[in-house]
Every structure is written in C-alpha cells, then in structure tokens.
Amino acid sequence: MNFALADEDVRLVVQEGDTLKECYFQKRFGEDIGITMEAAVFDRIRQCRNNCIFCFIAQMPQGMRPSLYVRDDDYRMSFLTGSFITLSNMNEADIERIVRFHLSPLHVSVHTTNGELRKRMMRQDETENIMAQLRRLTENDIELYCQIVLVPGYNDGAEFTKTLHDLASLQPQVLGVAVVPLGTTKFRAGCKELKPVTKEIAADIIRRSRPFIEKGRKEDTGSFVYLADEFFLKAGVPVPGNEYYDGYAQIEDGVGMLRYFEQEWHRWDGKARKAYDKPLRLALFTGSLAYDCLKELIEEIDVENLASI
C-alpha cells in the first residue's frame, strides 16, 4: 500500500456499502495523503518459527498485556517499524517481493554466520543458510541493519570475530551491527541454562570489535559495530562519545541510550527553577548497571529544597 500511495498519481477505490467510489489524487512523489489504516498489515503479523535458546519472550511472566507475547518475525514490519527478523520463515516469493518493492533497510537478527551454530542457537533448521540469504539481499541493493545477541559459550570469542568479518564483507549494504547481551529473567522454567556476560567477556567483545570500529571511523563510513551500553558498563570502561553512535540509528536496541540521555540531560536549563517553596524529595528508580551514570547526573542539580532518595 505504501508503495502504491507514494506515486504522483493515485487512484483510490472506496467501497461504501454496495457503492464504489473512485478518488483521484495528484501530489508530489512520496507525499503522505493522510490515510491511516487500523493495522500496519492487512493480514496477521507473521510469527516466529524459531525456538531460540535466548528468547526473551519465553521468559516473560504471566498476566501481562497480550502484545508482549507476540513473537513477530515479519519482514513487512521490519521495513515499516524497524523490528528485527530472522529470515527463517521467508520463501522465494517473499524475497522477490522485497527486491521488487525495494523494502530497504531491513533489520536482521543474525547472531552468528556459522550455519550449524545458528541452527543450534535458534533450534530451527531453516536458519542455517543465513549468509546466502544476506548475500541475495545485499546483491539486490537491500540495505541491512544486523543484530547479534551475544550468548557466552556460543557466539562469543572466535565465532564473534568470524561473524563480524562475514558481515563486513557485505558492506556497504550492511549499515551496521548492533551487539547486545542476552537477557535473562527469573521466569526461566523450562529454558536452557545459559551463562551471563561477565566483565571478562564484555572486555573481550570490546577488544574484538575495536578493529572494525577503528576501520570504519578511519574510512568515514561509521563505526559499523555498535555495542550495547551493558558491555561498557560491565567491563568498567567509559561509554563512548556521541560520535561513536552515528546518529543513534540502533538506539532501540539499547545502543547508546545512556550517552543520548546524558546529551538530552545537559540541554536542560537548570536555572529555569532556582528553588522550591517547600522541601521536595524525589525517589528515582533504575537498574544497578545504570546507577552510577544516573547518580553522577543527578548530583549536578543544585536547586534549593530539592533532593533525591
């Protein structure tokens, strides 16, 4: 629909009861004509067929809002909203449609380019041919944002370096690789036992990413490897500066959230309020990893009668 409505000449047939009415629009190419649909896609969201060992939805508590349990893996939503897909539920017609309509960029959860390892991590045979799928897309000028969920003992170490080399070989169509640590909750009944990212592993991931980052910065093509904030916090090293994140294209993956927050924080004019008439105490809640960063910012506030708990 978006493809059709982007044209300069649009003919729209509207049905009211048994009556069909044809509407004709002339506009600039790509201009929005203000039509909003009830849902982003006309049929159901395509669901994930994998059973990943690190799946966060499998670790969700019961009784929360239904949308939190949707295992979406729909290439249309990847193009429209930036959600990540695995390419494991797509057929030849899907690939041809992506190429024909140039649905770019797409966001792809790669995790590893080792086909056998990917099958083991995602527990689905159709995940094996990831490099062939990525090449097919990039050879047809489809740009990709890729993602690696880092699972210690599986796709870290030499496997991580190999994956970065393989994805770098697909540049410039691969725009960047976001790397995030696996997330675990206490609701893991029936889930595979996995090890967390430690300080040592975080430091190793930073070290292995550095040559790719430095090469991209030197060639003025961007950092290429974008590490989630947790890696720097766990390793005990400073979060990179603003320039590392190249416009925060992958911030929804937890990449650069602290640096962006700090940047927005310092735009606040603390002189807007010099004092409160009565003492005011605010309770602020945050995760343990972000505590020191937020505490440092909060301590900058100097407003009479205002204190934090």
PDB file of C-alpha atoms in Angstrom:
ATOM      1  CA  MET A   1       0.000   0.000   0.000  1.00  0.00           C
ATOM      2  CA  ASN A   2       2.770   2.448   0.930  1.00  0.00           C
ATOM      3  CA  PHE A   3       4.482   1.710  -2.363  1.00  0.00           C
ATOM      4  CA  ALA A   4       1.315   2.463  -4.349  1.00  0.00           C
ATOM      5  CA  LEU A   5       0.474   5.635  -2.405  1.00  0.00           C
ATOM      6  CA  ALA A   6       3.972   7.039  -2.919  1.00  0.00           C
ATOM      7  CA  ASP A   7       3.273   7.706  -6.623  1.00  0.00           C
ATOM      8  CA  GLU A   8       2.421  11.152  -8.005  1.00  0.00           C
ATOM      9  CA  ASP A   9      -0.898   9.960  -9.442  1.00  0.00           C
ATOM     10  CA  VAL A  10      -3.071   7.909  -7.100  1.00  0.00           C
ATOM     11  CA  ARG A  11      -6.447   6.360  -7.898  1.00  0.00           C
ATOM     12  CA  LEU A  12      -8.246   5.063  -4.836  1.00  0.00           C
ATOM     13  CA  VAL A  13     -11.443   2.986  -4.933  1.00  0.00           C
ATOM     14  CA  VAL A  14     -13.549   3.293  -1.761  1.00  0.00           C
ATOM     15  CA  GLN A  15     -16.480   0.999  -1.003  1.00  0.00           C
ATOM     16  CA  GLU A  16     -19.413   2.373   0.981  1.00  0.00           C
ATOM     17  CA  GLY A  17     -21.994  -0.348   1.412  1.00  0.00           C
ATOM     18  CA  ASP A  18     -22.713  -1.576  -2.113  1.00  0.00           C
ATOM     19  CA  THR A  19     -21.377   1.615  -3.729  1.00  0.00           C
ATOM     20  CA  LEU A  20     -17.880   2.010  -5.156  1.00  0.00           C
ATOM     21  CA  LYS A  21     -16.440   5.491  -5.346  1.00  0.00           C
ATOM     22  CA  GLU A  22     -13.245   6.327  -7.205  1.00  0.00           C
ATOM     23  CA  CYS A  23     -10.995   9.084  -5.872  1.00  0.00           C
ATOM     24  CA  TYR A  24      -8.120  10.606  -7.816  1.00  0.00           C
ATOM     25  CA  PHE A  25      -5.155  12.469  -6.267  1.00  0.00           C
ATOM     26  CA  GLN A  26      -2.245  14.386  -7.775  1.00  0.00           C
ATOM     27  CA  LYS A  27       0.630  15.092  -5.411  1.00  0.00           C
ATOM     28  CA  ARG A  28       4.388  15.197  -5.033  1.00  0.00           C
ATOM     29  CA  PHE A  29       6.160  11.846  -5.131  1.00  0.00           C
ATOM     30  CA  GLY A  30       6.349  10.338  -1.652  1.00  0.00           C
ATOM     31  CA  GLU A  31       3.979  12.887  -0.126  1.00  0.00           C
ATOM     32  CA  ASP A  32       1.645  11.483   2.530  1.00  0.00           C
ATOM     33  CA  ILE A  33      -2.070  11.828   1.716  1.00  0.00           C
ATOM     34  CA  GLY A  34      -3.170  11.196   5.305  1.00  0.00           C
ATOM     35  CA  ILE A  35      -4.643   7.711   5.042  1.00  0.00           C
ATOM     36  CA  THR A  36      -4.288   5.727   8.270  1.00  0.00           C
ATOM     37  CA  MET A  37      -5.065   2.013   8.459  1.00  0.00           C
ATOM     38  CA  GLU A  38      -6.257   0.159  11.548  1.00  0.00           C
ATOM     39  CA  ALA A  39      -3.239  -2.159  11.315  1.00  0.00           C
ATOM     40  CA  ALA A  40       0.164  -1.904   9.665  1.00  0.00           C
ATOM     41  CA  VAL A  41      -0.535  -5.061   7.624  1.00  0.00           C
ATOM     42  CA  PHE A  42      -3.841  -6.333   6.211  1.00  0.00           C
ATOM     43  CA  ASP A  43      -3.363  -9.936   7.280  1.00  0.00           C
ATOM     44  CA  ARG A  44      -1.907 -11.213  10.529  1.00  0.00           C
ATOM     45  CA  ILE A  45       1.603 -10.426  11.711  1.00  0.00           C
ATOM     46  CA  ARG A  46       3.869 -13.256  10.617  1.00  0.00           C
ATOM     47  CA  GLN A  47       5.032 -15.151  13.693  1.00  0.00           C
ATOM     48  CA  CYS A  48       8.477 -16.501  14.572  1.00  0.00           C
ATOM     49  CA  ARG A  49       9.029 -20.213  13.911  1.00  0.00           C
ATOM     50  CA  ASN A  50      12.255 -20.435  15.912  1.00  0.00           C
ATOM     51  CA  ASN A  51      12.808 -21.630  19.446  1.00  0.00           C
ATOM     52  CA  CYS A  52      15.903 -19.624  20.343  1.00  0.00           C
ATOM     53  CA  ILE A  53      17.774 -20.643  23.483  1.00  0.00           C
ATOM     54  CA  PHE A  54      17.922 -16.963  24.490  1.00  0.00           C
ATOM     55  CA  CYS A  55      14.336 -15.988  23.596  1.00  0.00           C
ATOM     56  CA  PHE A  56      13.222 -13.245  25.969  1.00  0.00           C
ATOM     57  CA  ILE A  57       9.507 -13.797  25.337  1.00  0.00           C
ATOM     58  CA  ALA A  58       9.874 -17.353  26.677  1.00  0.00           C
ATOM     59  CA  GLN A  59      10.997 -15.769  29.958  1.00  0.00           C
ATOM     60  CA  MET A  60       8.030 -13.414  30.372  1.00  0.00           C
ATOM     61  CA  PRO A  61       5.813 -13.636  33.464  1.00  0.00           C
ATOM     62  CA  GLN A  62       2.137 -14.457  33.011  1.00  0.00           C
ATOM     63  CA  GLY A  63      -0.669 -11.920  33.056  1.00  0.00           C
ATOM     64  CA  MET A  64       0.882  -9.009  31.201  1.00  0.00           C
ATOM     65  CA  ARG A  65      -0.525  -7.203  28.152  1.00  0.00           C
ATOM     66  CA  PRO A  66      -1.003  -9.519  25.135  1.00  0.00           C
ATOM     67  CA  SER A  67       1.326  -7.584  22.806  1.00  0.00           C
ATOM     68  CA  LEU A  68       4.305  -8.574  24.967  1.00  0.00           C
ATOM     69  CA  TYR A  69       3.850 -12.221  23.989  1.00  0.00           C
ATOM     70  CA  VAL A  70       3.799 -11.667  20.210  1.00  0.00           C
ATOM     71  CA  ARG A  71       6.790 -13.401  18.589  1.00  0.00           C
ATOM     72  CA  ASP A  72       6.775 -11.279  15.455  1.00  0.00           C
ATOM     73  CA  ASP A  73       9.122 -12.175  12.612  1.00  0.00           C
ATOM     74  CA  ASP A  74       7.543 -10.205   9.757  1.00  0.00           C
ATOM     75  CA  TYR A  75       9.708  -8.607   7.065  1.00  0.00           C
ATOM     76  CA  ARG A  76       6.998  -6.024   6.387  1.00  0.00           C
ATOM     77  CA  MET A  77       7.171  -4.792   9.974  1.00  0.00           C
ATOM     78  CA  SER A  78      10.955  -4.796   9.790  1.00  0.00           C
ATOM     79  CA  PHE A  79      10.735  -2.325   6.917  1.00  0.00           C
ATOM     80  CA  LEU A  80       7.901  -0.271   8.417  1.00  0.00           C
ATOM     81  CA  THR A  81       8.883  -0.123  12.082  1.00  0.00           C
ATOM     82  CA  GLY A  82      12.473  -1.382  12.366  1.00  0.00           C
ATOM     83  CA  SER A  83      11.682  -4.636  14.170  1.00  0.00           C
ATOM     84  CA  PHE A  84      14.250  -7.415  13.796  1.00  0.00           C
ATOM     85  CA  ILE A  85      13.584 -10.533  11.719  1.00  0.00           C
ATOM     86  CA  THR A  86      15.486 -13.806  11.322  1.00  0.00           C
ATOM     87  CA  LEU A  87      14.690 -14.566   7.627  1.00  0.00           C
ATOM     88  CA  SER A  88      13.878 -18.160   8.643  1.00  0.00           C
ATOM     89  CA  ASN A  89      10.181 -18.034   7.709  1.00  0.00           C
ATOM     90  CA  MET A  90      10.577 -16.495   4.255  1.00  0.00           C
ATOM     91  CA  ASN A  91      10.112 -18.176   0.882  1.00  0.00           C
ATOM     92  CA  GLU A  92      11.236 -17.251  -2.617  1.00  0.00           C
ATOM     93  CA  ALA A  93       8.135 -15.113  -3.205  1.00  0.00           C
ATOM     94  CA  ASP A  94       8.936 -13.075  -0.106  1.00  0.00           C
ATOM     95  CA  ILE A  95      12.488 -12.407  -1.281  1.00  0.00           C
ATOM     96  CA  GLU A  96      11.269 -11.416  -4.742  1.00  0.00           C
ATOM     97  CA  ARG A  97       8.728  -9.040  -3.212  1.00  0.00           C
ATOM     98  CA  ILE A  98      11.384  -7.386  -1.038  1.00  0.00           C
ATOM     99  CA  VAL A  99      13.595  -6.885  -4.081  1.00  0.00           C
ATOM    100  CA  ARG A 100      10.777  -5.738  -6.391  1.00  0.00           C
ATOM    101  CA  PHE A 101       9.465  -3.117  -3.968  1.00  0.00           C
ATOM    102  CA  HIS A 102      12.944  -2.361  -2.629  1.00  0.00           C
ATOM    103  CA  LEU A 103      11.930  -2.773   1.017  1.00  0.00           C
ATOM    104  CA  SER A 104      15.081  -1.271   2.467  1.00  0.00           C
ATOM    105  CA  PRO A 105      16.540  -1.066   5.020  1.00  0.00           C
ATOM    106  CA  LEU A 106      15.617  -4.293   6.792  1.00  0.00           C
ATOM    107  CA  HIS A 107      16.677  -5.216  10.332  1.00  0.00           C
ATOM    108  CA  VAL A 108      18.025  -8.765  10.609  1.00  0.00           C
ATOM    109  CA  SER A 109      18.845 -10.815  13.711  1.00  0.00           C
ATOM    110  CA  VAL A 110      21.944 -12.692  12.588  1.00  0.00           C
ATOM    111  CA  HIS A 111      23.565 -13.785  15.888  1.00  0.00           C
ATOM    112  CA  THR A 112      26.142 -15.864  14.031  1.00  0.00           C
ATOM    113  CA  THR A 113      27.087 -16.546  10.404  1.00  0.00           C
ATOM    114  CA  ASN A 114      28.095 -20.116  11.297  1.00  0.00           C
ATOM    115  CA  GLY A 115      25.121 -22.033   9.916  1.00  0.00           C
ATOM    116  CA  GLU A 116      25.426 -25.058  12.190  1.00  0.00           C
ATOM    117  CA  LEU A 117      25.853 -22.886  15.271  1.00  0.00           C
ATOM    118  CA  ARG A 118      22.895 -20.727  14.248  1.00  0.00           C
ATOM    119  CA  LYS A 119      20.729 -23.850  13.966  1.00  0.00           C
ATOM    120  CA  ARG A 120      21.822 -24.862  17.448  1.00  0.00           C
ATOM    121  CA  MET A 121      21.120 -21.448  18.946  1.00  0.00           C
ATOM    122  CA  MET A 122      17.786 -20.912  17.214  1.00  0.00           C
ATOM    123  CA  ARG A 123      16.714 -24.578  17.178  1.00  0.00           C
ATOM    124  CA  GLN A 124      15.289 -24.445  13.692  1.00  0.00           C
ATOM    125  CA  ASP A 125      16.826 -25.968  10.530  1.00  0.00           C
ATOM    126  CA  GLU A 126      15.729 -23.146   8.230  1.00  0.00           C
ATOM    127  CA  THR A 127      18.124 -20.741   9.956  1.00  0.00           C
ATOM    128  CA  GLU A 128      21.274 -22.340   8.541  1.00  0.00           C
ATOM    129  CA  ASN A 129      21.642 -20.515   5.201  1.00  0.00           C
ATOM    130  CA  ILE A 130      21.921 -17.035   6.666  1.00  0.00           C
ATOM    131  CA  MET A 131      24.926 -15.893   4.606  1.00  0.00           C
ATOM    132  CA  ALA A 132      23.296 -16.984   1.342  1.00  0.00           C
ATOM    133  CA  GLN A 133      20.166 -15.039   2.306  1.00  0.00           C
ATOM    134  CA  LEU A 134      22.125 -11.949   3.269  1.00  0.00           C
ATOM    135  CA  ARG A 135      24.137 -12.060   0.036  1.00  0.00           C
ATOM    136  CA  ARG A 136      20.941 -12.385  -2.008  1.00  0.00           C
ATOM    137  CA  LEU A 137      19.517  -9.275  -0.368  1.00  0.00           C
ATOM    138  CA  THR A 138      22.670  -7.165  -0.482  1.00  0.00           C
ATOM    139  CA  GLU A 139      23.380  -8.103  -4.116  1.00  0.00           C
ATOM    140  CA  ASN A 140      19.970  -6.618  -4.897  1.00  0.00           C
ATOM    141  CA  ASP A 141      20.883  -3.389  -3.090  1.00  0.00           C
ATOM    142  CA  ILE A 142      18.812  -4.051   0.026  1.00  0.00           C
ATOM    143  CA  GLU A 143      20.461  -2.326   2.975  1.00  0.00           C
ATOM    144  CA  LEU A 144      20.580  -4.109   6.317  1.00  0.00           C
ATOM    145  CA  TYR A 145      20.969  -3.313   9.972  1.00  0.00           C
ATOM    146  CA  CYS A 146      22.149  -6.504  11.652  1.00  0.00           C
ATOM    147  CA  GLN A 147      21.956  -7.680  15.240  1.00  0.00           C
ATOM    148  CA  ILE A 148      23.913 -10.124  17.374  1.00  0.00           C
ATOM    149  CA  VAL A 149      22.528 -11.327  20.689  1.00  0.00           C
ATOM    150  CA  LEU A 150      25.713 -12.350  22.474  1.00  0.00           C
ATOM    151  CA  VAL A 151      25.385 -15.686  24.299  1.00  0.00           C
ATOM    152  CA  PRO A 152      28.551 -16.678  26.211  1.00  0.00           C
ATOM    153  CA  GLY A 153      29.824 -20.124  25.254  1.00  0.00           C
ATOM    154  CA  TYR A 154      28.082 -19.991  21.880  1.00  0.00           C
ATOM    155  CA  ASN A 155      28.704 -16.975  19.618  1.00  0.00           C
ATOM    156  CA  ASP A 156      31.406 -15.146  21.567  1.00  0.00           C
ATOM    157  CA  GLY A 157      35.178 -15.418  21.160  1.00  0.00           C
ATOM    158  CA  ALA A 158      36.444 -16.505  17.725  1.00  0.00           C
ATOM    159  CA  GLU A 159      32.883 -17.102  16.492  1.00  0.00           C
ATOM    160  CA  PHE A 160      32.060 -13.453  17.216  1.00  0.00           C
ATOM    161  CA  THR A 161      35.086 -12.254  15.254  1.00  0.00           C
ATOM    162  CA  LYS A 162      34.174 -14.518  12.311  1.00  0.00           C
ATOM    163  CA  THR A 163      30.626 -13.160  12.254  1.00  0.00           C
ATOM    164  CA  LEU A 164      31.896  -9.571  12.162  1.00  0.00           C
ATOM    165  CA  HIS A 165      34.292 -10.421   9.310  1.00  0.00           C
ATOM    166  CA  ASP A 166      31.488 -12.088   7.329  1.00  0.00           C
ATOM    167  CA  LEU A 167      29.111  -9.165   7.809  1.00  0.00           C
ATOM    168  CA  ALA A 168      31.840  -6.643   6.996  1.00  0.00           C
ATOM    169  CA  SER A 169      32.324  -8.439   3.657  1.00  0.00           C
ATOM    170  CA  LEU A 170      28.779  -7.354   2.753  1.00  0.00           C
ATOM    171  CA  GLN A 171      29.471  -3.655   3.176  1.00  0.00           C
ATOM    172  CA  PRO A 172      28.335  -1.062   2.217  1.00  0.00           C
ATOM    173  CA  GLN A 173      24.875  -2.673   2.173  1.00  0.00           C
ATOM    174  CA  VAL A 174      25.287  -3.816   5.782  1.00  0.00           C
ATOM    175  CA  LEU A 175      24.974  -0.444   7.505  1.00  0.00           C
ATOM    176  CA  GLY A 176      25.898  -1.587  10.986  1.00  0.00           C
ATOM    177  CA  VAL A 177      25.885  -4.427  13.505  1.00  0.00           C
ATOM    178  CA  ALA A 178      24.275  -3.938  16.906  1.00  0.00           C
ATOM    179  CA  VAL A 179      25.616  -6.275  19.590  1.00  0.00           C
ATOM    180  CA  VAL A 180      23.515  -6.837  22.707  1.00  0.00           C
ATOM    181  CA  PRO A 181      23.992  -9.257  25.629  1.00  0.00           C
ATOM    182  CA  LEU A 182      21.433 -11.964  26.232  1.00  0.00           C
ATOM    183  CA  GLY A 183      18.795 -11.021  28.769  1.00  0.00           C
ATOM    184  CA  THR A 184      17.596 -13.397  31.476  1.00  0.00           C
ATOM    185  CA  THR A 185      14.742 -13.164  33.961  1.00  0.00           C
ATOM    186  CA  LYS A 186      13.713 -15.267  36.957  1.00  0.00           C
ATOM    187  CA  PHE A 187      10.848 -16.726  34.895  1.00  0.00           C
ATOM    188  CA  ARG A 188      13.019 -19.334  33.172  1.00  0.00           C
ATOM    189  CA  ALA A 189      11.202 -22.574  33.941  1.00  0.00           C
ATOM    190  CA  GLY A 190      11.891 -24.941  31.059  1.00  0.00           C
ATOM    191  CA  CYS A 191      14.526 -22.660  29.477  1.00  0.00           C
ATOM    192  CA  LYS A 192      18.069 -23.752  28.665  1.00  0.00           C
ATOM    193  CA  GLU A 193      20.679 -22.888  31.277  1.00  0.00           C
ATOM    194  CA  LEU A 194      22.839 -20.040  29.980  1.00  0.00           C
ATOM    195  CA  LYS A 195      25.786 -18.089  31.346  1.00  0.00           C
ATOM    196  CA  PRO A 196      25.606 -14.293  31.702  1.00  0.00           C
ATOM    197  CA  VAL A 197      28.019 -11.821  30.126  1.00  0.00           C
ATOM    198  CA  THR A 198      30.792 -11.279  32.666  1.00  0.00           C
ATOM    199  CA  LYS A 199      33.260  -8.409  32.996  1.00  0.00           C
ATOM    200  CA  GLU A 200      35.920 -10.505  31.214  1.00  0.00           C
ATOM    201  CA  ILE A 201      33.606 -11.432  28.323  1.00  0.00           C
ATOM    202  CA  ALA A 202      32.442  -7.822  27.954  1.00  0.00           C
ATOM    203  CA  ALA A 203      36.051  -6.630  27.771  1.00  0.00           C
ATOM    204  CA  ASP A 204      36.845  -9.310  25.163  1.00  0.00           C
ATOM    205  CA  ILE A 205      33.884  -8.283  22.999  1.00  0.00           C
ATOM    206  CA  ILE A 206      35.014  -4.648  23.136  1.00  0.00           C
ATOM    207  CA  ARG A 207      38.551  -5.699  22.159  1.00  0.00           C
ATOM    208  CA  ARG A 208      37.360  -7.849  19.242  1.00  0.00           C
ATOM    209  CA  SER A 209      35.074  -5.064  17.983  1.00  0.00           C
ATOM    210  CA  ARG A 210      37.711  -2.347  18.096  1.00  0.00           C
ATOM    211  CA  PRO A 211      39.475  -3.089  14.746  1.00  0.00           C
ATOM    212  CA  PHE A 212      36.149  -2.927  12.880  1.00  0.00           C
ATOM    213  CA  ILE A 213      35.175   0.282  14.647  1.00  0.00           C
ATOM    214  CA  GLU A 214      38.531   1.922  14.009  1.00  0.00           C
ATOM    215  CA  LYS A 215      38.486   0.918  10.344  1.00  0.00           C
ATOM    216  CA  GLY A 216      35.022   2.404   9.873  1.00  0.00           C
ATOM    217  CA  ARG A 217      35.921   5.642  11.648  1.00  0.00           C
ATOM    218  CA  LYS A 218      39.135   5.934   9.605  1.00  0.00           C
ATOM    219  CA  GLU A 219      37.273   5.395   6.324  1.00  0.00           C
ATOM    220  CA  ASP A 220      34.484   7.757   7.405  1.00  0.00           C
ATOM    221  CA  THR A 221      31.823   5.083   6.919  1.00  0.00           C
ATOM    222  CA  GLY A 222      30.642   4.904  10.535  1.00  0.00           C
ATOM    223  CA  SER A 223      31.545   2.705  13.483  1.00  0.00           C
ATOM    224  CA  PHE A 224      29.989  -0.442  11.903  1.00  0.00           C
ATOM    225  CA  VAL A 225      29.948  -2.357  15.227  1.00  0.00           C
ATOM    226  CA  TYR A 226      27.665  -0.739  17.789  1.00  0.00           C
ATOM    227  CA  LEU A 227      27.901  -2.275  21.250  1.00  0.00           C
ATOM    228  CA  ALA A 228      25.059  -2.018  23.736  1.00  0.00           C
ATOM    229  CA  ASP A 229      25.754   0.078  26.821  1.00  0.00           C
ATOM    230  CA  GLU A 230      25.914  -3.020  29.046  1.00  0.00           C
ATOM    231  CA  PHE A 231      29.242  -4.126  27.552  1.00  0.00           C
ATOM    232  CA  PHE A 232      30.978  -0.898  28.575  1.00  0.00           C
ATOM    233  CA  LEU A 233      29.317  -0.811  31.997  1.00  0.00           C
ATOM    234  CA  LYS A 234      30.171  -4.439  32.743  1.00  0.00           C
ATOM    235  CA  ALA A 235      33.746  -4.027  31.517  1.00  0.00           C
ATOM    236  CA  GLY A 236      34.148  -0.912  33.676  1.00  0.00           C
ATOM    237  CA  VAL A 237      35.181   1.354  30.785  1.00  0.00           C
ATOM    238  CA  PRO A 238      33.654   4.717  29.809  1.00  0.00           C
ATOM    239  CA  VAL A 239      30.673   4.736  27.461  1.00  0.00           C
ATOM    240  CA  PRO A 240      31.845   6.091  24.058  1.00  0.00           C
ATOM    241  CA  GLY A 241      31.276   9.674  22.990  1.00  0.00           C
ATOM    242  CA  ASN A 242      28.406  10.911  20.866  1.00  0.00           C
ATOM    243  CA  GLU A 243      30.272  10.485  17.548  1.00  0.00           C
ATOM    244  CA  TYR A 244      30.576   6.700  18.021  1.00  0.00           C
ATOM    245  CA  TYR A 245      26.826   6.177  17.629  1.00  0.00           C
ATOM    246  CA  ASP A 246      26.444   7.855  14.204  1.00  0.00           C
ATOM    247  CA  GLY A 247      23.062   9.413  14.869  1.00  0.00           C
ATOM    248  CA  TYR A 248      21.825   6.639  17.196  1.00  0.00           C
ATOM    249  CA  ALA A 249      20.305   4.567  14.379  1.00  0.00           C
ATOM    250  CA  GLN A 250      20.138   1.490  16.649  1.00  0.00           C
ATOM    251  CA  ILE A 251      19.181   3.124  19.942  1.00  0.00           C
ATOM    252  CA  GLU A 252      16.060   0.939  20.193  1.00  0.00           C
ATOM    253  CA  ASP A 253      18.460  -1.972  20.705  1.00  0.00           C
ATOM    254  CA  GLY A 254      19.891  -0.343  23.819  1.00  0.00           C
ATOM    255  CA  VAL A 255      22.833   1.035  21.856  1.00  0.00           C
ATOM    256  CA  GLY A 256      23.791   4.500  23.108  1.00  0.00           C
ATOM    257  CA  MET A 257      20.836   5.076  25.431  1.00  0.00           C
ATOM    258  CA  LEU A 258      22.982   6.383  28.281  1.00  0.00           C
ATOM    259  CA  ARG A 259      25.011   8.725  26.099  1.00  0.00           C
ATOM    260  CA  TYR A 260      21.859  10.036  24.425  1.00  0.00           C
ATOM    261  CA  PHE A 261      20.188  10.537  27.817  1.00  0.00           C
ATOM    262  CA  GLU A 262      23.218  12.460  29.056  1.00  0.00           C
ATOM    263  CA  GLN A 263      23.161  14.595  25.914  1.00  0.00           C
ATOM    264  CA  GLU A 264      19.482  15.449  26.413  1.00  0.00           C
ATOM    265  CA  TRP A 265      20.044  15.991  30.144  1.00  0.00           C
ATOM    266  CA  HIS A 266      22.621  18.711  29.527  1.00  0.00           C
ATOM    267  CA  ARG A 267      20.207  20.531  27.248  1.00  0.00           C
ATOM    268  CA  TRP A 268      18.011  21.131  30.300  1.00  0.00           C
ATOM    269  CA  ASP A 269      18.402  24.608  31.727  1.00  0.00           C
ATOM    270  CA  GLY A 270      18.827  24.086  35.449  1.00  0.00           C
ATOM    271  CA  LYS A 271      18.368  27.798  36.054  1.00  0.00           C
ATOM    272  CA  ALA A 272      14.737  27.585  34.989  1.00  0.00           C
ATOM    273  CA  ARG A 273      13.874  26.905  38.644  1.00  0.00           C
ATOM    274  CA  LYS A 274      16.131  28.187  41.395  1.00  0.00           C
ATOM    275  CA  ALA A 275      14.170  26.845  44.359  1.00  0.00           C
ATOM    276  CA  TYR A 276      11.021  25.108  45.561  1.00  0.00           C
ATOM    277  CA  ASP A 277       8.895  26.818  48.211  1.00  0.00           C
ATOM    278  CA  LYS A 278       8.719  23.624  50.275  1.00  0.00           C
ATOM    279  CA  PRO A 279      11.168  20.728  50.557  1.00  0.00           C
ATOM    280  CA  LEU A 280      10.623  18.161  47.791  1.00  0.00           C
ATOM    281  CA  ARG A 281      12.147  14.690  47.815  1.00  0.00           C
ATOM    282  CA  LEU A 282      12.043  12.526  44.695  1.00  0.00           C
ATOM    283  CA  ALA A 283      12.511   8.762  44.580  1.00  0.00           C
ATOM    284  CA  LEU A 284      14.306   7.669  41.409  1.00  0.00           C
ATOM    285  CA  PHE A 285      14.426   4.032  40.300  1.00  0.00           C
ATOM    286  CA  THR A 286      16.979   2.498  37.950  1.00  0.00           C
ATOM    287  CA  GLY A 287      18.789  -0.733  37.246  1.00  0.00           C
ATOM    288  CA  SER A 288      22.043  -1.406  39.055  1.00  0.00           C
ATOM    289  CA  LEU A 289      24.207  -1.083  35.924  1.00  0.00           C
ATOM    290  CA  ALA A 290      22.990   2.436  35.143  1.00  0.00           C
ATOM    291  CA  TYR A 291      23.059   3.616  38.767  1.00  0.00           C
ATOM    292  CA  ASP A 292      26.482   5.297  38.781  1.00  0.00           C
ATOM    293  CA  CYS A 293      25.847   7.100  35.483  1.00  0.00           C
ATOM    294  CA  LEU A 294      22.498   8.500  36.604  1.00  0.00           C
ATOM    295  CA  LYS A 295      23.774   9.347  40.089  1.00  0.00           C
ATOM    296  CA  GLU A 296      26.523  11.477  38.548  1.00  0.00           C
ATOM    297  CA  LEU A 297      23.997  13.447  36.500  1.00  0.00           C
ATOM    298  CA  ILE A 298      21.568  13.908  39.379  1.00  0.00           C
ATOM    299  CA  GLU A 299      24.331  15.272  41.579  1.00  0.00           C
ATOM    300  CA  GLU A 300      24.705  18.139  39.092  1.00  0.00           C
ATOM    301  CA  ILE A 301      21.305  19.501  40.145  1.00  0.00           C
ATOM    302  CA  ASP A 302      21.573  22.398  42.566  1.00  0.00           C
ATOM    303  CA  VAL A 303      18.013  23.522  43.319  1.00  0.00           C
ATOM    304  CA  GLU A 304      17.097  24.663  46.806  1.00  0.00           C
ATOM    305  CA  ASN A 305      14.635  22.396  48.633  1.00  0.00           C
ATOM    306  CA  LEU A 306      15.020  19.598  46.036  1.00  0.00           C
ATOM    307  CA  ALA A 307      16.635  16.297  46.961  1.00  0.00           C
ATOM    308  CA  SER A 308      16.659  12.754  45.622  1.00  0.00           C
ATOM    309  CA  ILE A 309      16.382   9.494  47.503  1.00  0.00           C
TER     310      ILE A 309
END
